[in-house]
């Protein structure tokens, strides 16, 4: 039996301000970030400093998770238990197509620690890219 725990508090992230956190094993930490306009893309950079972390993003669910119907976007390191930094860029048009019906929009983010034995520490940095309304999503790096 896998038990997943969570802190249901949602921390508001400031654009271009790194947030340092620790998430317990098999647990989530929740965040939200405001995307001002449809012409902005949201870039989320996750830098694990220990353990293994995954990102889940939603426009409609305040508590996104790994379950298929509880997130619209996901990003994870291609090498589990690696501390390599990875990021995702989600265009404003993609956010709108997936449930962000009006802007400014709150976008909800979950950092999940899929490790079975240890906590995971990380730095999460949101940033906005003004793309003039064009552009698509960039796959995780």
PDB file of C-alpha atoms in Angstrom:
ATOM      1  CA  UNK A   1       0.000   0.000   0.000  1.00  0.00           C
ATOM      2  CA  UNK A   2       1.349   3.401  -0.995  1.00  0.00           C
ATOM      3  CA  UNK A   3       0.382   6.242   1.315  1.00  0.00           C
ATOM      4  CA  UNK A   4       0.594   9.779  -0.044  1.00  0.00           C
ATOM      5  CA  UNK A   5       0.598  12.665   2.398  1.00  0.00           C
ATOM      6  CA  UNK A   6       0.200  16.333   1.707  1.00  0.00           C
ATOM      7  CA  UNK A   7       0.288  19.771   3.192  1.00  0.00           C
ATOM      8  CA  UNK A   8      -2.907  21.284   1.762  1.00  0.00           C
ATOM      9  CA  UNK A   9      -1.639  24.856   2.209  1.00  0.00           C
ATOM     10  CA  UNK A  10      -1.044  26.710  -1.060  1.00  0.00           C
ATOM     11  CA  UNK A  11       1.977  29.010  -1.167  1.00  0.00           C
ATOM     12  CA  UNK A  12       1.838  31.950  -3.575  1.00  0.00           C
ATOM     13  CA  UNK A  13       4.992  32.212  -5.661  1.00  0.00           C
ATOM     14  CA  UNK A  14       6.415  35.524  -6.832  1.00  0.00           C
ATOM     15  CA  UNK A  15       7.672  35.784 -10.399  1.00  0.00           C
ATOM     16  CA  UNK A  16      11.465  35.432 -10.682  1.00  0.00           C
ATOM     17  CA  UNK A  17      11.779  34.717  -6.945  1.00  0.00           C
ATOM     18  CA  UNK A  18      13.222  31.279  -6.143  1.00  0.00           C
ATOM     19  CA  UNK A  19      11.364  29.306  -3.479  1.00  0.00           C
ATOM     20  CA  UNK A  20      13.334  26.771  -1.431  1.00  0.00           C
ATOM     21  CA  UNK A  21      11.360  23.880  -0.027  1.00  0.00           C
ATOM     22  CA  UNK A  22      11.430  20.387   1.366  1.00  0.00           C
ATOM     23  CA  UNK A  23       8.729  17.859   0.597  1.00  0.00           C
ATOM     24  CA  UNK A  24       8.358  14.663   2.619  1.00  0.00           C
ATOM     25  CA  UNK A  25       8.538  11.265   0.946  1.00  0.00           C
ATOM     26  CA  UNK A  26       5.468  10.426  -1.127  1.00  0.00           C
ATOM     27  CA  UNK A  27       4.033  13.891  -0.420  1.00  0.00           C
ATOM     28  CA  UNK A  28       3.061  17.094  -2.258  1.00  0.00           C
ATOM     29  CA  UNK A  29       3.732  20.780  -1.689  1.00  0.00           C
ATOM     30  CA  UNK A  30       1.272  23.136  -3.414  1.00  0.00           C
ATOM     31  CA  UNK A  31       1.789  26.539  -4.993  1.00  0.00           C
ATOM     32  CA  UNK A  32       0.063  29.074  -7.184  1.00  0.00           C
ATOM     33  CA  UNK A  33       1.436  31.682  -9.535  1.00  0.00           C
ATOM     34  CA  UNK A  34      -0.369  34.436 -11.437  1.00  0.00           C
ATOM     35  CA  UNK A  35      -0.053  34.649 -15.211  1.00  0.00           C
ATOM     36  CA  UNK A  36      -1.021  38.176 -16.197  1.00  0.00           C
ATOM     37  CA  UNK A  37      -1.809  37.906 -19.898  1.00  0.00           C
ATOM     38  CA  UNK A  38      -2.500  35.426 -22.648  1.00  0.00           C
ATOM     39  CA  UNK A  39       0.664  36.732 -24.332  1.00  0.00           C
ATOM     40  CA  UNK A  40       2.821  35.396 -21.480  1.00  0.00           C
ATOM     41  CA  UNK A  41       4.308  31.949 -21.196  1.00  0.00           C
ATOM     42  CA  UNK A  42       4.911  30.485 -17.766  1.00  0.00           C
ATOM     43  CA  UNK A  43       8.331  28.947 -17.200  1.00  0.00           C
ATOM     44  CA  UNK A  44       8.697  26.719 -14.150  1.00  0.00           C
ATOM     45  CA  UNK A  45      12.233  25.703 -13.224  1.00  0.00           C
ATOM     46  CA  UNK A  46      12.670  22.960 -10.637  1.00  0.00           C
ATOM     47  CA  UNK A  47      16.107  22.400  -9.186  1.00  0.00           C
ATOM     48  CA  UNK A  48      16.136  19.380  -6.883  1.00  0.00           C
ATOM     49  CA  UNK A  49      18.945  19.644  -4.357  1.00  0.00           C
ATOM     50  CA  UNK A  50      18.308  16.214  -2.825  1.00  0.00           C
ATOM     51  CA  UNK A  51      15.901  13.409  -3.567  1.00  0.00           C
ATOM     52  CA  UNK A  52      13.519  13.192  -6.507  1.00  0.00           C
ATOM     53  CA  UNK A  53      10.826  15.720  -7.404  1.00  0.00           C
ATOM     54  CA  UNK A  54       8.149  15.990 -10.083  1.00  0.00           C
ATOM     55  CA  UNK A  55       5.987  18.943 -11.206  1.00  0.00           C
ATOM     56  CA  UNK A  56       2.238  18.835 -11.840  1.00  0.00           C
ATOM     57  CA  UNK A  57       0.413  21.910 -13.135  1.00  0.00           C
ATOM     58  CA  UNK A  58      -3.270  22.781 -13.473  1.00  0.00           C
ATOM     59  CA  UNK A  59      -5.469  25.750 -14.295  1.00  0.00           C
ATOM     60  CA  UNK A  60      -8.577  24.136 -12.846  1.00  0.00           C
ATOM     61  CA  UNK A  61      -7.443  22.038  -9.875  1.00  0.00           C
ATOM     62  CA  UNK A  62      -5.933  23.785  -6.848  1.00  0.00           C
ATOM     63  CA  UNK A  63      -4.307  20.490  -5.854  1.00  0.00           C
ATOM     64  CA  UNK A  64      -2.846  18.901  -8.989  1.00  0.00           C
ATOM     65  CA  UNK A  65      -1.443  15.402  -8.606  1.00  0.00           C
ATOM     66  CA  UNK A  66       0.027  12.541 -10.622  1.00  0.00           C
ATOM     67  CA  UNK A  67      -3.482  11.253 -11.407  1.00  0.00           C
ATOM     68  CA  UNK A  68      -4.362  11.799 -15.063  1.00  0.00           C
ATOM     69  CA  UNK A  69      -7.536  13.797 -14.408  1.00  0.00           C
ATOM     70  CA  UNK A  70      -5.926  16.023 -11.761  1.00  0.00           C
ATOM     71  CA  UNK A  71      -3.353  17.904 -13.869  1.00  0.00           C
ATOM     72  CA  UNK A  72      -3.082  19.381 -17.351  1.00  0.00           C
ATOM     73  CA  UNK A  73       0.710  19.589 -17.534  1.00  0.00           C
ATOM     74  CA  UNK A  74       3.492  17.524 -16.005  1.00  0.00           C
ATOM     75  CA  UNK A  75       7.248  17.633 -15.977  1.00  0.00           C
ATOM     76  CA  UNK A  76       9.754  15.343 -14.376  1.00  0.00           C
ATOM     77  CA  UNK A  77      13.416  14.643 -14.533  1.00  0.00           C
ATOM     78  CA  UNK A  78      14.207  11.914 -17.032  1.00  0.00           C
ATOM     79  CA  UNK A  79      16.621  10.402 -14.512  1.00  0.00           C
ATOM     80  CA  UNK A  80      14.880   9.537 -11.218  1.00  0.00           C
ATOM     81  CA  UNK A  81      16.814  10.543  -8.111  1.00  0.00           C
ATOM     82  CA  UNK A  82      18.922  12.923 -10.173  1.00  0.00           C
ATOM     83  CA  UNK A  83      19.493  16.444  -8.897  1.00  0.00           C
ATOM     84  CA  UNK A  84      19.632  17.866 -12.431  1.00  0.00           C
ATOM     85  CA  UNK A  85      17.602  21.046 -12.968  1.00  0.00           C
ATOM     86  CA  UNK A  86      14.703  20.844 -15.398  1.00  0.00           C
ATOM     87  CA  UNK A  87      12.106  23.298 -16.628  1.00  0.00           C
ATOM     88  CA  UNK A  88       8.897  23.551 -18.601  1.00  0.00           C
ATOM     89  CA  UNK A  89       7.492  26.459 -20.570  1.00  0.00           C
ATOM     90  CA  UNK A  90       3.716  26.574 -20.994  1.00  0.00           C
ATOM     91  CA  UNK A  91       2.334  29.150 -23.420  1.00  0.00           C
ATOM     92  CA  UNK A  92      -0.594  31.378 -22.528  1.00  0.00           C
ATOM     93  CA  UNK A  93      -2.553  29.832 -25.410  1.00  0.00           C
ATOM     94  CA  UNK A  94      -1.985  26.353 -23.986  1.00  0.00           C
ATOM     95  CA  UNK A  95      -3.068  27.524 -20.547  1.00  0.00           C
ATOM     96  CA  UNK A  96      -6.239  28.968 -22.060  1.00  0.00           C
ATOM     97  CA  UNK A  97      -6.938  25.769 -24.000  1.00  0.00           C
ATOM     98  CA  UNK A  98      -6.587  23.727 -20.810  1.00  0.00           C
ATOM     99  CA  UNK A  99      -8.927  25.694 -18.545  1.00  0.00           C
ATOM    100  CA  UNK A 100      -7.506  29.139 -17.788  1.00  0.00           C
ATOM    101  CA  UNK A 101     -10.537  30.930 -19.177  1.00  0.00           C
ATOM    102  CA  UNK A 102      -9.595  34.490 -18.262  1.00  0.00           C
ATOM    103  CA  UNK A 103      -6.422  36.402 -17.579  1.00  0.00           C
ATOM    104  CA  UNK A 104      -4.910  37.222 -15.196  1.00  0.00           C
ATOM    105  CA  UNK A 105      -5.111  33.562 -14.256  1.00  0.00           C
ATOM    106  CA  UNK A 106      -3.939  31.600 -11.244  1.00  0.00           C
ATOM    107  CA  UNK A 107      -1.967  28.534 -12.224  1.00  0.00           C
ATOM    108  CA  UNK A 108      -1.629  25.799  -9.609  1.00  0.00           C
ATOM    109  CA  UNK A 109       1.591  23.840  -9.192  1.00  0.00           C
ATOM    110  CA  UNK A 110       2.413  20.755  -7.159  1.00  0.00           C
ATOM    111  CA  UNK A 111       5.876  19.455  -6.359  1.00  0.00           C
ATOM    112  CA  UNK A 112       5.678  15.729  -5.647  1.00  0.00           C
ATOM    113  CA  UNK A 113       8.374  13.646  -4.018  1.00  0.00           C
ATOM    114  CA  UNK A 114       8.125  10.154  -5.461  1.00  0.00           C
ATOM    115  CA  UNK A 115      10.929   8.785  -3.290  1.00  0.00           C
ATOM    116  CA  UNK A 116       9.993   5.999  -0.922  1.00  0.00           C
ATOM    117  CA  UNK A 117      12.619   6.572   1.751  1.00  0.00           C
ATOM    118  CA  UNK A 118      13.702  10.201   1.984  1.00  0.00           C
ATOM    119  CA  UNK A 119      12.469  13.751   1.835  1.00  0.00           C
ATOM    120  CA  UNK A 120      13.323  15.866  -1.182  1.00  0.00           C
ATOM    121  CA  UNK A 121      14.641  19.405  -1.166  1.00  0.00           C
ATOM    122  CA  UNK A 122      14.220  21.700  -4.135  1.00  0.00           C
ATOM    123  CA  UNK A 123      14.242  25.229  -5.501  1.00  0.00           C
ATOM    124  CA  UNK A 124      11.214  26.210  -7.619  1.00  0.00           C
ATOM    125  CA  UNK A 125      11.416  29.389  -9.708  1.00  0.00           C
ATOM    126  CA  UNK A 126       8.513  30.714 -11.797  1.00  0.00           C
ATOM    127  CA  UNK A 127       9.151  33.234 -14.541  1.00  0.00           C
ATOM    128  CA  UNK A 128       7.103  34.808 -17.318  1.00  0.00           C
ATOM    129  CA  UNK A 129       8.176  35.092 -20.916  1.00  0.00           C
ATOM    130  CA  UNK A 130       6.391  37.640 -23.094  1.00  0.00           C
ATOM    131  CA  UNK A 131       5.957  35.812 -26.384  1.00  0.00           C
ATOM    132  CA  UNK A 132       3.587  38.191 -28.116  1.00  0.00           C
ATOM    133  CA  UNK A 133       0.815  35.599 -28.065  1.00  0.00           C
ATOM    134  CA  UNK A 134       2.636  33.067 -30.222  1.00  0.00           C
ATOM    135  CA  UNK A 135       4.720  30.054 -29.500  1.00  0.00           C
ATOM    136  CA  UNK A 136       3.972  26.700 -28.083  1.00  0.00           C
ATOM    137  CA  UNK A 137       5.047  24.606 -25.202  1.00  0.00           C
ATOM    138  CA  UNK A 138       8.668  23.676 -24.782  1.00  0.00           C
ATOM    139  CA  UNK A 139       9.271  20.122 -23.586  1.00  0.00           C
ATOM    140  CA  UNK A 140      11.009  19.564 -20.248  1.00  0.00           C
ATOM    141  CA  UNK A 141      14.770  20.069 -20.279  1.00  0.00           C
TER     142      UNK A 141
END
